[in-house]
Coordinates of C-alpha atoms in Angstrom, one line a residue:
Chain G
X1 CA 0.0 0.0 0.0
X2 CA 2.8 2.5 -0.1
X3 CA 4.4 5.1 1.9
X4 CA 0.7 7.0 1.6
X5 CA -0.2 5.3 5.1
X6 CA 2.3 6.7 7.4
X7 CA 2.0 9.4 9.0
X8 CA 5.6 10.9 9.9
X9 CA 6.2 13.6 12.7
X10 CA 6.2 16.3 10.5
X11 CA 3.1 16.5 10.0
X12 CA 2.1 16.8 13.4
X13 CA 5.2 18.5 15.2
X14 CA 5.1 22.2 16.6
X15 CA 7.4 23.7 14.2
X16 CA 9.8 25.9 15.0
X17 CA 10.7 25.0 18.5
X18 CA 10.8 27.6 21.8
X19 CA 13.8 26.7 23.3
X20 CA 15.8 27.8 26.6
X21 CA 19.1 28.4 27.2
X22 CA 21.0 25.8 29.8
X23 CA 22.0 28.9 31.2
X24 CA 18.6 30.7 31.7
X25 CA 17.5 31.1 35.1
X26 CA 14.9 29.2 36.0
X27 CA 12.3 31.6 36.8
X28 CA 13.1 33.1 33.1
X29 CA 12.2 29.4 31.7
X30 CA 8.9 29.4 33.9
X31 CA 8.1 32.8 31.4
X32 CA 9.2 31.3 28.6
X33 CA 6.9 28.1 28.7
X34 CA 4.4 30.1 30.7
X35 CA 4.3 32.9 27.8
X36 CA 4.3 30.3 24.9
X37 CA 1.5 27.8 26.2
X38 CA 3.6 24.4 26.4
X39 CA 4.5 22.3 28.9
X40 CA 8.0 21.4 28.2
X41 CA 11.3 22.8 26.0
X42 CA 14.5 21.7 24.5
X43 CA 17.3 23.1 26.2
X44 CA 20.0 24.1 23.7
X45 CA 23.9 25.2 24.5
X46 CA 25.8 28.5 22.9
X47 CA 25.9 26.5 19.7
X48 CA 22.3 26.2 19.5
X49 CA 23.2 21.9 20.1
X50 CA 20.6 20.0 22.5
X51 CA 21.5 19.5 25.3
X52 CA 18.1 18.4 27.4
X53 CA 14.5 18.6 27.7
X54 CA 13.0 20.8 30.7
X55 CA 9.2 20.5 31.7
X56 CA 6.9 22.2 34.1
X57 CA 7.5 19.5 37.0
X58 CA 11.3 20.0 36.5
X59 CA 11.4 24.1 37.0
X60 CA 8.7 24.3 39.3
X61 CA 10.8 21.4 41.6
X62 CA 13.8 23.6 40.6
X63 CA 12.0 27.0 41.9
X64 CA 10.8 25.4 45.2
X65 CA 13.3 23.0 45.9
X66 CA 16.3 25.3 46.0
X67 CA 16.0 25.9 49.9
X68 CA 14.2 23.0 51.6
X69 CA 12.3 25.9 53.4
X70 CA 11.4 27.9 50.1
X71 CA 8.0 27.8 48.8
X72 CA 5.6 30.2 48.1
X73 CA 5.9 31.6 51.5
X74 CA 9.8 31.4 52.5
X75 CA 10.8 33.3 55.2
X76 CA 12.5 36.7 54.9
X77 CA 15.0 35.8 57.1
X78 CA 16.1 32.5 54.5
X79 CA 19.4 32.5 53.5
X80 CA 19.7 33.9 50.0
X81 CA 20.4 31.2 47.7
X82 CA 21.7 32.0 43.8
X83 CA 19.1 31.5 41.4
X84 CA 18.8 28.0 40.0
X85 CA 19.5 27.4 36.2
X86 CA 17.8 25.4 33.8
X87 CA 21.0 23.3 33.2
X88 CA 20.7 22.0 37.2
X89 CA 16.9 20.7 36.7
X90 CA 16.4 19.7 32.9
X91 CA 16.7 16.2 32.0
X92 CA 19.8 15.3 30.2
X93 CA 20.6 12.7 26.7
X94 CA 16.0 13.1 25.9
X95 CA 14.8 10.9 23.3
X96 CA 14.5 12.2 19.9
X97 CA 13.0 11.9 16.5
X98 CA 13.3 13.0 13.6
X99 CA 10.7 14.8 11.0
X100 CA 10.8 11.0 9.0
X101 CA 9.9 9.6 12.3
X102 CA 6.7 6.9 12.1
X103 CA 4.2 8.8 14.7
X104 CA 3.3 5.1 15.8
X105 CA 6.8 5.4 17.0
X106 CA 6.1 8.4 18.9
X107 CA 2.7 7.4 20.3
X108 CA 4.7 4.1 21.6
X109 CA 7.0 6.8 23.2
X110 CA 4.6 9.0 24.7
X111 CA 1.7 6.5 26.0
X112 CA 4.0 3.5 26.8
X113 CA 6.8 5.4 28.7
X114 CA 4.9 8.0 29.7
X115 CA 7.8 10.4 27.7
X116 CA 5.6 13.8 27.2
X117 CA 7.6 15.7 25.1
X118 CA 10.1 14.9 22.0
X119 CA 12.2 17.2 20.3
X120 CA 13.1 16.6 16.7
X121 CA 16.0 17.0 15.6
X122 CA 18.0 17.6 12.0
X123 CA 21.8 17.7 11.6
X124 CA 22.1 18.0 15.8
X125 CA 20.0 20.8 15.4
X126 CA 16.5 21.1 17.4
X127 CA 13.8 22.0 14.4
X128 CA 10.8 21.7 16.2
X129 CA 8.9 19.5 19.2
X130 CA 6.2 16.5 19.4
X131 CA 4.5 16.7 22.0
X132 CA 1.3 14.9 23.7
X133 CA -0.9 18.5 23.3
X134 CA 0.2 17.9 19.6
X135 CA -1.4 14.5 19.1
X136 CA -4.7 15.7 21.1
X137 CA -4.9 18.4 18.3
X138 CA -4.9 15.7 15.8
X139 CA -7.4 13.5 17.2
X140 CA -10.0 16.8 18.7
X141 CA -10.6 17.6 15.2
X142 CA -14.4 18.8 14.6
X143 CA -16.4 15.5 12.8
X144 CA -17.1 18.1 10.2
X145 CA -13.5 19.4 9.5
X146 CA -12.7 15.8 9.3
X147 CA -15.6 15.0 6.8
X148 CA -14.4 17.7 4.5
X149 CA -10.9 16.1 4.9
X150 CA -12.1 12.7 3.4
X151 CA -14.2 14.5 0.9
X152 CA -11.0 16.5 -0.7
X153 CA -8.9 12.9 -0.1
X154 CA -11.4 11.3 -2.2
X155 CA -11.7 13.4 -4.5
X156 CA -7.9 14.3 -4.6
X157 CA -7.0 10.6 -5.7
X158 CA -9.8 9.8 -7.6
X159 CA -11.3 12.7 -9.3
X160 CA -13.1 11.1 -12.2
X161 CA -15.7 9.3 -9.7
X162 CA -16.9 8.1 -6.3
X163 CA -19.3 9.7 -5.6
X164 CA -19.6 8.1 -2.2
X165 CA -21.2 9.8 0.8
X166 CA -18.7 10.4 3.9
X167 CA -20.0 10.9 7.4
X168 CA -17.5 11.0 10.4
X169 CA -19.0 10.7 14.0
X170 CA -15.8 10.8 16.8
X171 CA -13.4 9.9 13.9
X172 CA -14.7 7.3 13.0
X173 CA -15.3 7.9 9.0
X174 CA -18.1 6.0 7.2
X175 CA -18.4 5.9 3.7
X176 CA -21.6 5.1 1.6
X177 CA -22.5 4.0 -1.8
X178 CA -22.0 1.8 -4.9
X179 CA -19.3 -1.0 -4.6
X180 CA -15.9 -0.3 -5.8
X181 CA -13.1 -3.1 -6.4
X182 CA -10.5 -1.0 -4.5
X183 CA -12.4 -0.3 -1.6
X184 CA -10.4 -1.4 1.2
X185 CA -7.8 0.0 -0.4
X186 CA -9.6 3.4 -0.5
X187 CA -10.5 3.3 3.3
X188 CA -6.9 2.4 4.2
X189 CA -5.8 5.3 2.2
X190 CA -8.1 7.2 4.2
X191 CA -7.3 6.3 7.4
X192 CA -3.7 7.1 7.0
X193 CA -3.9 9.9 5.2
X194 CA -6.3 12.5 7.2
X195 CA -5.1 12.9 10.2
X196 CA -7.7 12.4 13.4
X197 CA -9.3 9.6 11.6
X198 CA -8.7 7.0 13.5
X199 CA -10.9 4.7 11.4
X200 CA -12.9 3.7 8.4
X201 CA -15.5 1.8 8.6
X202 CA -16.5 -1.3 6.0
X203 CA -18.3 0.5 2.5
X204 CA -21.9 -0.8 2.4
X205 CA -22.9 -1.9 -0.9
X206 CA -25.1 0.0 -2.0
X207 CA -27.1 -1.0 -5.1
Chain X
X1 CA 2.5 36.9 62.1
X2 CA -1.1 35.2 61.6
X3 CA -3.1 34.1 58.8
X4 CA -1.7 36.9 56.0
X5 CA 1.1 34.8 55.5
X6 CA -0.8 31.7 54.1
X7 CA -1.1 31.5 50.2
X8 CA -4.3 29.5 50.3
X9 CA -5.3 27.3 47.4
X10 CA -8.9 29.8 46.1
X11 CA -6.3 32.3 45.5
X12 CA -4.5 30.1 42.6
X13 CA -7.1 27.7 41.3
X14 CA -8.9 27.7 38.2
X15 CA -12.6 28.0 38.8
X16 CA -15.1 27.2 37.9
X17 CA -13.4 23.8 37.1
X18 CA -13.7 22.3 33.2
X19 CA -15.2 18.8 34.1
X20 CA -16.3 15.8 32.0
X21 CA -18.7 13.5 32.4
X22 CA -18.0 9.5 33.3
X23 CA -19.7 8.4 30.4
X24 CA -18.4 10.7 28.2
X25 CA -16.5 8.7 24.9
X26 CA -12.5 9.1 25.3
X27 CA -13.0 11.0 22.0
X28 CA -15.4 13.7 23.1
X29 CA -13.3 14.2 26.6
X30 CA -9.8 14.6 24.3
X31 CA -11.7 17.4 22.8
X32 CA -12.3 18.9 25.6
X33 CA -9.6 19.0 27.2
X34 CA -7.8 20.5 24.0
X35 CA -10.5 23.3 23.4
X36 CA -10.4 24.4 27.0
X37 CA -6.2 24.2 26.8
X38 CA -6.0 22.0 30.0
X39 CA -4.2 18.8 30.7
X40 CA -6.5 17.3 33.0
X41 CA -10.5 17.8 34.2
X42 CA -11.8 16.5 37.1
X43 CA -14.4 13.5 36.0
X44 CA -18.4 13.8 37.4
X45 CA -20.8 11.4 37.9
X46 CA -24.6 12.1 36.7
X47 CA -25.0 13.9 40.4
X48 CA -22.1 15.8 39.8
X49 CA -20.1 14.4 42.3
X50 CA -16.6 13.8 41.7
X51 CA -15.2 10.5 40.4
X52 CA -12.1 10.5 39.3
X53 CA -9.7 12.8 37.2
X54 CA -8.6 12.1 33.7
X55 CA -5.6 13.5 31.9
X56 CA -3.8 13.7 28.4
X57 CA -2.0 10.4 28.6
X58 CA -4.9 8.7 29.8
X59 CA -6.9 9.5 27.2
X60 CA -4.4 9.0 24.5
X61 CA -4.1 5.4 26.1
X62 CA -7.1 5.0 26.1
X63 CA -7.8 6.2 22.0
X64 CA -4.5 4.0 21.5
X65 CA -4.9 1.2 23.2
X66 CA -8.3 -0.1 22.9
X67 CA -7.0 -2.2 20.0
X68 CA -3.1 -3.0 20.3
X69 CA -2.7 -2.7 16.6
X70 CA -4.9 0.9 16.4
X71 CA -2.3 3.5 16.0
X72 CA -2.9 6.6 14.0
X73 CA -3.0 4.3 11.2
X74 CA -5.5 1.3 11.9
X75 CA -6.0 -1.4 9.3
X76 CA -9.6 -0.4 8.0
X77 CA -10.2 -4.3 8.4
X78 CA -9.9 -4.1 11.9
X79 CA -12.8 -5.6 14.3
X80 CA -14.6 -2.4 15.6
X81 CA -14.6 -1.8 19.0
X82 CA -17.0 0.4 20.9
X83 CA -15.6 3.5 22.1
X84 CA -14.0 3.7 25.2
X85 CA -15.6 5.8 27.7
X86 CA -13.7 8.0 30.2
X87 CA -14.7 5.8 33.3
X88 CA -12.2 3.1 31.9
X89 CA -9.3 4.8 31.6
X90 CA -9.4 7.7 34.6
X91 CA -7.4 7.7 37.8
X92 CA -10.3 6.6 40.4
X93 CA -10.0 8.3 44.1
X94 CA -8.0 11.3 43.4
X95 CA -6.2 13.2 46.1
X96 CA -8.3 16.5 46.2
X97 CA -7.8 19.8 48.0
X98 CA -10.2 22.8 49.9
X99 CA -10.4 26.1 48.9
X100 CA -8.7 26.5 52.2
X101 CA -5.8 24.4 51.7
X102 CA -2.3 26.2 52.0
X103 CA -0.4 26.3 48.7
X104 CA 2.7 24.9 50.0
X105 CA 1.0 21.6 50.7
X106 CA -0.3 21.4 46.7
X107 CA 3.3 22.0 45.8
X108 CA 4.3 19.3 48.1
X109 CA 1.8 16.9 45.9
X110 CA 3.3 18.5 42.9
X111 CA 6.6 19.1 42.9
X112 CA 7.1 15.9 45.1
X113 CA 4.8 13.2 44.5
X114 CA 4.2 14.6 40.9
X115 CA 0.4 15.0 41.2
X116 CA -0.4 17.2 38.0
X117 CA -3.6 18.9 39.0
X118 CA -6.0 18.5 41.8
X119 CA -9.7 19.1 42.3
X120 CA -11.0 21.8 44.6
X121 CA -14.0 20.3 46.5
X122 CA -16.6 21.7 48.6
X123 CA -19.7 19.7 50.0
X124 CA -18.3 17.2 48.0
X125 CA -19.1 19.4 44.5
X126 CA -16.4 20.1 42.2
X127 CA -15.6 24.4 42.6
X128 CA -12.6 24.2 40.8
X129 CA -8.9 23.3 40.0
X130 CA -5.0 23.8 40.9
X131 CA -3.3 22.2 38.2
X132 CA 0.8 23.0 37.6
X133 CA 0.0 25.5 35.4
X134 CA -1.7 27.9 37.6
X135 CA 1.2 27.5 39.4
X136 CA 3.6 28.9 36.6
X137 CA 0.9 31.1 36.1
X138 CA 1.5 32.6 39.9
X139 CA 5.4 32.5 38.7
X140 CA 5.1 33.9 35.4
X141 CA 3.7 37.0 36.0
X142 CA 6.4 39.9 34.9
X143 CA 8.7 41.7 37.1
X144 CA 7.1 45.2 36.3
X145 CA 3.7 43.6 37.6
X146 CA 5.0 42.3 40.7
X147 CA 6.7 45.2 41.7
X148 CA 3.5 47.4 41.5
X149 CA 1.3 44.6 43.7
X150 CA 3.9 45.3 46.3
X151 CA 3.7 48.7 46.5
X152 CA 0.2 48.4 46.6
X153 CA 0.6 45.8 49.4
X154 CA 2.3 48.3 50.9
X155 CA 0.3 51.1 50.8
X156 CA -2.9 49.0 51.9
X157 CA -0.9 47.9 55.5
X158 CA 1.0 51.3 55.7
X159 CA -1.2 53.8 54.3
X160 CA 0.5 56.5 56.8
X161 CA 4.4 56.1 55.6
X162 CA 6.9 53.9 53.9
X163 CA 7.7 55.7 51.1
X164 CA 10.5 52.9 50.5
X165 CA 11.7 51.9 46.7
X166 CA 10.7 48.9 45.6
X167 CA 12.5 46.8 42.8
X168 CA 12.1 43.3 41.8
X169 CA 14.3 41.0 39.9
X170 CA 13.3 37.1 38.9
X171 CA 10.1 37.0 41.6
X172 CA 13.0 38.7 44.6
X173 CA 12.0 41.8 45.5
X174 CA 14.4 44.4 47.1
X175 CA 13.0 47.1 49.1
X176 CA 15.4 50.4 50.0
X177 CA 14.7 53.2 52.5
X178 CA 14.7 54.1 56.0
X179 CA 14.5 51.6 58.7
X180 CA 11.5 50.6 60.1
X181 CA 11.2 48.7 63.5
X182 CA 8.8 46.7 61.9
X183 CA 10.8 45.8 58.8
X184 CA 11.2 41.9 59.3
X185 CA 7.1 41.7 59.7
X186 CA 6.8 44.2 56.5
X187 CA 9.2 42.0 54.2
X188 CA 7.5 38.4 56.1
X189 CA 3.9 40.1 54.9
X190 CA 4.9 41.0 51.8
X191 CA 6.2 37.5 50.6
X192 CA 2.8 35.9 51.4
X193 CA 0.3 38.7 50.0
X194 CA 1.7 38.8 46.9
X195 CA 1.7 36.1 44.6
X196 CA 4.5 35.6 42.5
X197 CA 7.2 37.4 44.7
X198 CA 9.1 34.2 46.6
X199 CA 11.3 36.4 48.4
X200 CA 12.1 39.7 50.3
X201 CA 15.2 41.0 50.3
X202 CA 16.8 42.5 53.9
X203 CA 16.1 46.0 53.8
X204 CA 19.2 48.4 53.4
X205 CA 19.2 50.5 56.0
X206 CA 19.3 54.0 55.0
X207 CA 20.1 57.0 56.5

């Protein structure tokens, strides 16, 4: 069946990447992921090179853990501490991909060890993050978005016909009408071609 | 120094809290989540009484799972399964919090036993939710802001005096003036009113 039926990171990554310096403080990577609505960064050297992965968990530990007292409330009195960098809390040597990546590969990743965030990388260099808010995009497409999907997939690879009607309730796509020897075919093209469908149910013969 | 210096838990939570329903399909909850931009909603029962609490991974699991050969890419010719319903795949008996609950004890279930977001009951009804990113939300905010809540703090408990400079650097703030014989209370009180700043540097005693 062809390439046609993966779906690579690419398609799906957050592209370019917001990423901190090892050397930021941490309260400056708290802004940075605050500011840009993600839950996790690659953390990149002078040479732009990765060098880790920071998340919320890791900064907010890194923020409140500094002075076993400190929290939201530390005393005045406290003992000054320097401010923590993101270098002392990120997570060192993170898994990768890459943009050719198989996203089966990366929903193994993310669901089965729990990973939440992946950069990917090109040539050592970070070009732009997986991450799990980036698969829930895929799969909370409208039904109706993803109807008009099918419809332009159809119609895209087999222009002179099938004139089948699509209906797509929670993913799932159904498609209607006259029998076609390729069928199966068809709906596996489907399937792995729009992404959020996460399945394609049997044509009915119609007459 | 009394009750001013406790960060409590209404003061930081999101309210009202974005629940789902225990029946809800895995699909319609993913969605959800992803239009409201949270990573986690506290799961109801047809009383609205709390359940559980689903999150991201959970619900990817559970739209990944269901079949171990669905992926992104199921075979069209796979058996159908029903969808999965967010009873099956949430986290059952979650640790909640009060309104009244002291933020230092939700970072504790944060930062160390890596609790991602908690429910705020009352009567047993769901009135909101601390998740990790109200937390950065309380860290985030810029230093420009900060520094004009505590001059306001200030001005509310000394309305009479302190005409002290205020500056404040990564969440520190530094305060510079004459000395006060109350200065230790002053910089205590400060550091718990205002949300963001986690600490208060010695004053400089001035001339």
């Amino acid at each position: 069946m062809g390439d046609v039926l993966v779906m690579l990171v690419r398609e799906v990554m957050s592209s370019p990447a917001i990423t901190v310096r090892r050397t930021d403080p941490v309260r400056r990577a708290i802004r940075t992921l605050y500011d840009n609505d993600i839950t996790a960064a690659p953390v990149v050297d002078d040479s732009d090179r990765l060098v880790g992965v920071v998340s919320e968990v890791d900064l907010l530990r890194g923020e409140f853990e500094a002075d076993p007292r400190a929290t939201m409330l530390p005393p005045s009195a406290a003992p000054e501490p320097p401010p923590r960098r993101v270098m002392e809390v990120m997570t060192r040597e993170p898994v990768t991909v890459t943009e050719t990546t198989d996203v089966t590969h990366v929903i193994d990743l993310m669901v089965g060890k729990r990973i939440k965030s992946l950069p990917v990388v090109r040539d050592e260099r970070v070009v732009g993050m997986v991450s799990r808010r980036d698969l829930m995009a895929t799969l909370a497409r409208p039904d109706e978005e993803l109807r008009r999907a099918v419809v332009e997939a159809l119609r895209e690879h087999y222009p002179f016909g099938l004139s089948w009607d699509v209906t797509v309730r929670d993913g799932v796509a159904e498609l209607s009408g006259p029998p076609h020897e390729h069928a199966d075919h068809i709906a596996d093209l489907l399937a792995g071609t729009v992404p959020g469908i996460v399945r394609v149910k049997h044509l009915r013969r119609g007459p």
